[in-house]
Coordinates of C-alpha atoms in Angstrom, one line a residue:
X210 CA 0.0 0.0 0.0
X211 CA 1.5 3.2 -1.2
X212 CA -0.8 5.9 0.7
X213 CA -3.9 7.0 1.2
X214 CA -2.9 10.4 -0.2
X215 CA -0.8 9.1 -3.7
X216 CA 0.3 11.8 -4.7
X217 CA 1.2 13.1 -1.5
X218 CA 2.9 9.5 -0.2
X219 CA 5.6 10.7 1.3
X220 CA 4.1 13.3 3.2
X221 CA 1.6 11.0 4.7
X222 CA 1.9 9.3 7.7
X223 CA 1.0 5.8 6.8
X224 CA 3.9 5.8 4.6
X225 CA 6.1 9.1 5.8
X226 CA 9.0 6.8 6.5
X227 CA 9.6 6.1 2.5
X228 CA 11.8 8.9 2.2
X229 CA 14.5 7.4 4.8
X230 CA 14.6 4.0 2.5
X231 CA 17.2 3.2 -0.5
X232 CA 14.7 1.2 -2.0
X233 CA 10.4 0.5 -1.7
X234 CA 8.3 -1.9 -3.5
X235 CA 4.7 -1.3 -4.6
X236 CA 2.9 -3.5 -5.8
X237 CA -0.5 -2.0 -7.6
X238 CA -2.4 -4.5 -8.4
X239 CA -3.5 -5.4 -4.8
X240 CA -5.2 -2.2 -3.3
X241 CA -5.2 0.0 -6.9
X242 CA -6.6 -2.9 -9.1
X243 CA -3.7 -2.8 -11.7
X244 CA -3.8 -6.6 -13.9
X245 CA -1.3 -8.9 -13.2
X246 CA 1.4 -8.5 -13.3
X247 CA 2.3 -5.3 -11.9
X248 CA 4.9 -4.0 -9.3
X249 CA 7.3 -1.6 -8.8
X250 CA 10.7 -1.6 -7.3
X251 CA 12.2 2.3 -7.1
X252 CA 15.5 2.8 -5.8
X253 CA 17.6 5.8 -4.1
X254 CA 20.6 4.9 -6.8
X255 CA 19.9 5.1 -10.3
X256 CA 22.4 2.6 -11.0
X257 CA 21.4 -0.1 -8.6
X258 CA 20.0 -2.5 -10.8
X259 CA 22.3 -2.5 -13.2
X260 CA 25.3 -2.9 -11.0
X261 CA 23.2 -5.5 -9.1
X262 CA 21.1 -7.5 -11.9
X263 CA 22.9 -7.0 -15.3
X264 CA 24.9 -9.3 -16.7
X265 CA 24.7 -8.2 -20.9
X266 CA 23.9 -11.7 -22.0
X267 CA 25.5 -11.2 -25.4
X268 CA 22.5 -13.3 -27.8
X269 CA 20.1 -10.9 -26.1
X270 CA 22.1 -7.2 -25.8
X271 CA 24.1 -6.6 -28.2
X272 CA 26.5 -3.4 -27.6
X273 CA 26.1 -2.2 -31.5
X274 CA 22.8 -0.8 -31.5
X275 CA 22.6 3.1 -33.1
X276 CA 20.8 4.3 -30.0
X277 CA 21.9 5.3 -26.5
X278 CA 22.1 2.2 -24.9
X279 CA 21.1 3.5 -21.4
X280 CA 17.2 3.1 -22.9
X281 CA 17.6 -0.5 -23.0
X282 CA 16.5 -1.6 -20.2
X283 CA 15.9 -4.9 -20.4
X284 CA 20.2 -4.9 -19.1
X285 CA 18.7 -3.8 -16.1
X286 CA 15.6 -5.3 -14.9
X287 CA 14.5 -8.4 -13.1
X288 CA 12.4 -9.2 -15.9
X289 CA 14.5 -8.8 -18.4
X290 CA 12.6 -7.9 -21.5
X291 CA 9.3 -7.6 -20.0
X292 CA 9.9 -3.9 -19.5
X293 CA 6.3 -3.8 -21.1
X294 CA 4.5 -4.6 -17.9
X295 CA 5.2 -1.3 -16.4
X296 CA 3.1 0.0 -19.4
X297 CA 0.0 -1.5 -17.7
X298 CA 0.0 0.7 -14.5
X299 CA 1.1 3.9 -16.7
X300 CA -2.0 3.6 -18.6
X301 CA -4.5 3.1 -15.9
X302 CA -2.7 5.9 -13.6
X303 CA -3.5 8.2 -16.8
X304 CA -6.8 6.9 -17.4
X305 CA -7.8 7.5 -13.7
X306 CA -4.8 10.4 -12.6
X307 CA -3.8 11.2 -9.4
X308 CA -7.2 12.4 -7.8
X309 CA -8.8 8.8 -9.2
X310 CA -6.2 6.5 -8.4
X311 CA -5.8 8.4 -4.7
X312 CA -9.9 7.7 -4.0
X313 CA -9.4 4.3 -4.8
X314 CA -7.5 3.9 -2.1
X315 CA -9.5 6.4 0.4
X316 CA -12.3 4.1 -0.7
X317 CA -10.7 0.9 0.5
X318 CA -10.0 2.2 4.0
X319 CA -13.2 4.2 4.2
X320 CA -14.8 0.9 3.6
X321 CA -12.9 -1.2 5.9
X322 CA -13.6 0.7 8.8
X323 CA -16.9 0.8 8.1
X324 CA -17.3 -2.7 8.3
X325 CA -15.4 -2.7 11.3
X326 CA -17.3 0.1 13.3
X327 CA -20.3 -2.5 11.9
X328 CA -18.8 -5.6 13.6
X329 CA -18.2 -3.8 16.9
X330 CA -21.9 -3.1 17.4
X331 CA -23.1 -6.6 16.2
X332 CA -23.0 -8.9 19.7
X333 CA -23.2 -11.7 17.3
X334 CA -19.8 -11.0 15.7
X335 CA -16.3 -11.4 17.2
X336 CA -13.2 -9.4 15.8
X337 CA -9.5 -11.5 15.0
X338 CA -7.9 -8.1 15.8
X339 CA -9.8 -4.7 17.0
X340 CA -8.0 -2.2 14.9
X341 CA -6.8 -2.5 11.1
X342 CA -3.9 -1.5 9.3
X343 CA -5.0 -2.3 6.2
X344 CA -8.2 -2.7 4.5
X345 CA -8.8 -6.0 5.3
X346 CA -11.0 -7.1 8.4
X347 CA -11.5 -10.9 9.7
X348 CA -13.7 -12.1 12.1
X349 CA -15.7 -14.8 13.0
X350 CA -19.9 -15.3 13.4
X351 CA -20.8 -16.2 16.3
X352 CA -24.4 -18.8 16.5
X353 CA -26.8 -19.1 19.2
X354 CA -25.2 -22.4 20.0
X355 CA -22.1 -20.9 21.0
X356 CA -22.9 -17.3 22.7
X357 CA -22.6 -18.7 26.4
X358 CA -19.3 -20.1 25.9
X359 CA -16.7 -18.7 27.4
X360 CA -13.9 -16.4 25.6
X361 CA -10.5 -18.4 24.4
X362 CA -9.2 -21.3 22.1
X363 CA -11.6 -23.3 22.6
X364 CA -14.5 -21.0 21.4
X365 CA -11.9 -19.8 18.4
X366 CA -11.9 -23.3 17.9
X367 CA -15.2 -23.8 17.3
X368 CA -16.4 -20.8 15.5
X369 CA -13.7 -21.5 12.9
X370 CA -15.8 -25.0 12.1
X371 CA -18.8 -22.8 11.2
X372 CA -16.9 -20.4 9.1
X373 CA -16.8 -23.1 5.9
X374 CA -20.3 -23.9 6.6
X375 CA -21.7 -20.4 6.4
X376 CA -19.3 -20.0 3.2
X377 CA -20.9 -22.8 1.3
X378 CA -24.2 -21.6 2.5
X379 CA -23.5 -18.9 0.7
X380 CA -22.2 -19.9 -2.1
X381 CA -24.4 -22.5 -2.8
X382 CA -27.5 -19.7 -2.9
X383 CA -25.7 -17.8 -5.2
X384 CA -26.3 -14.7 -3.1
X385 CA -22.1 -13.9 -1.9
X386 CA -18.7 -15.6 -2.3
X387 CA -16.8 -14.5 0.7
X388 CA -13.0 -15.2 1.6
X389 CA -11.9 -17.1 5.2
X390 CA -8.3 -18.0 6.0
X391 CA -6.5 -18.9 9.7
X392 CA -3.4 -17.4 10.4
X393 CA -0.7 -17.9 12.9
X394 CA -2.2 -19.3 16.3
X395 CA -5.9 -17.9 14.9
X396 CA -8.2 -20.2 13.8
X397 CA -10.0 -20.1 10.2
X398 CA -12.1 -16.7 10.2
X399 CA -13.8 -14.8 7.5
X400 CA -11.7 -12.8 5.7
X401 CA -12.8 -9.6 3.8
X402 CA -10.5 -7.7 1.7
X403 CA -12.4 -4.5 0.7
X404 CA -10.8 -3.1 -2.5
X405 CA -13.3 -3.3 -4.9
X406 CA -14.2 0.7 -5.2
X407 CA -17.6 -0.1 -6.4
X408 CA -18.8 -1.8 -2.9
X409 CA -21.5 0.1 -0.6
X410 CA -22.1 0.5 2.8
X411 CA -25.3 -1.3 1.9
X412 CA -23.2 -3.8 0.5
X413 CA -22.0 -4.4 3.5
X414 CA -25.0 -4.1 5.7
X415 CA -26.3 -7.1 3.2
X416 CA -23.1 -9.2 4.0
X417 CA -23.5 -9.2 7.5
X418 CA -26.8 -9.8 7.2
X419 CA -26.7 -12.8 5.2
X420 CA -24.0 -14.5 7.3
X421 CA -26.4 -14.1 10.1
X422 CA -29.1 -15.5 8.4
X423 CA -26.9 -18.2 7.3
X424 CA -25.1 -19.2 10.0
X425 CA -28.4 -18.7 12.9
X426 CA -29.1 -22.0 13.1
X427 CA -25.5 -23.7 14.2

């Protein structure tokens, strides 16, 4: 995630630390939408990756071309000759400039803690972690069957059996596909990664709603 503010990353204090690093990857297509493949690797040192990466494989560079050979970058990259992917994100951040690609992003997090603020007031909802740092938000539903049971691994435990169920539940009526995952000493939980700039707060109102309805009888 590059900032909430692109264009004014650096100043920003999600990502204010940037300007300290010799190097930052980005990659685009996670929380900006660009099509695989897309990432970026800046560095503080022009020369970086070509003192690091090139090795002028003589049947693909040849050193007697009638051009500057400093534009042919394919020496330099880790892709070699797949300079083109870069072309990708230049067009979308033209199509959608600085303004569009920034809301994408403000989207995202406006989303996520939307959701979140929505979970905390649902008693029938437990959080994986109370605050974000990204816009992604897990948690676990909580049935009727469960809601006397004491707080620990052993509740965890069992909530992450009804996550699946609700899941295929859901899928099976056609009505959502939703995302679960475990992680580290946390159990499988749902798993909501909120990028897509054309979700609603309704949209997410329904989502809960429906793993409720779902998952009420477990």
């Amino acid at each position: 995630m590059i900032s909430i503010k692109l264009q004014n990353c650096v100043r920003n204090t999600r990502c204010g630390c940037m300007s300290m690093a010799d190097s930052f990857a980005w990659n685009p297509h996670k929380l900006l939408k660009a099509p695989i493949q897309s990432s970026v690797l800046l560095f503080r040192n022009k020369d970086m990756l070509r003192k690091s990466q090139s090795t002028e494989v003589k049947y693909l560079f040849q050193n007697d071309k009638p051009y500057d050979m400093e534009y042919d970058l394919g020496r330099n990259l880790l892709q070699c000759g797949r300079s083109c992917d870069a072309f990708k994100l230049w067009l979308m951040w033209k199509a959608a400039g600085d303004r569009g690609m920034a809301e994408r992003v403000e989207k995202a997090w406006e989303n996520a803690e939307y959701l979140l603020a929505e979970l905390k007031k649902r008693s029938n909802f437990k959080l994986v972690m109370d605050k974000i740092e990204g816009p992604n938000v897990c948690f676990w539903y909580v049935p009727p069957s469960l809601r006397n049971m004491p707080g620990g691994d052993e509740l965890n435990n069992k909530l992450a059996e009804v996550v699946p169920k609700i899941k295929v539940r859901l899928q099976k009526s056609g009505k959502l596909m939703v995302g679960y995952a475990p992680a580290g000493d946390k159990p499988t939980f749902f798993r909501m990664v909120l990028v897509n700039d054309n979700v609603c707060f309704k949209d997410i109102d329904y989502l809960l709603d429906e793993i409720e309805r779902e998952g009420h009888e477990f």
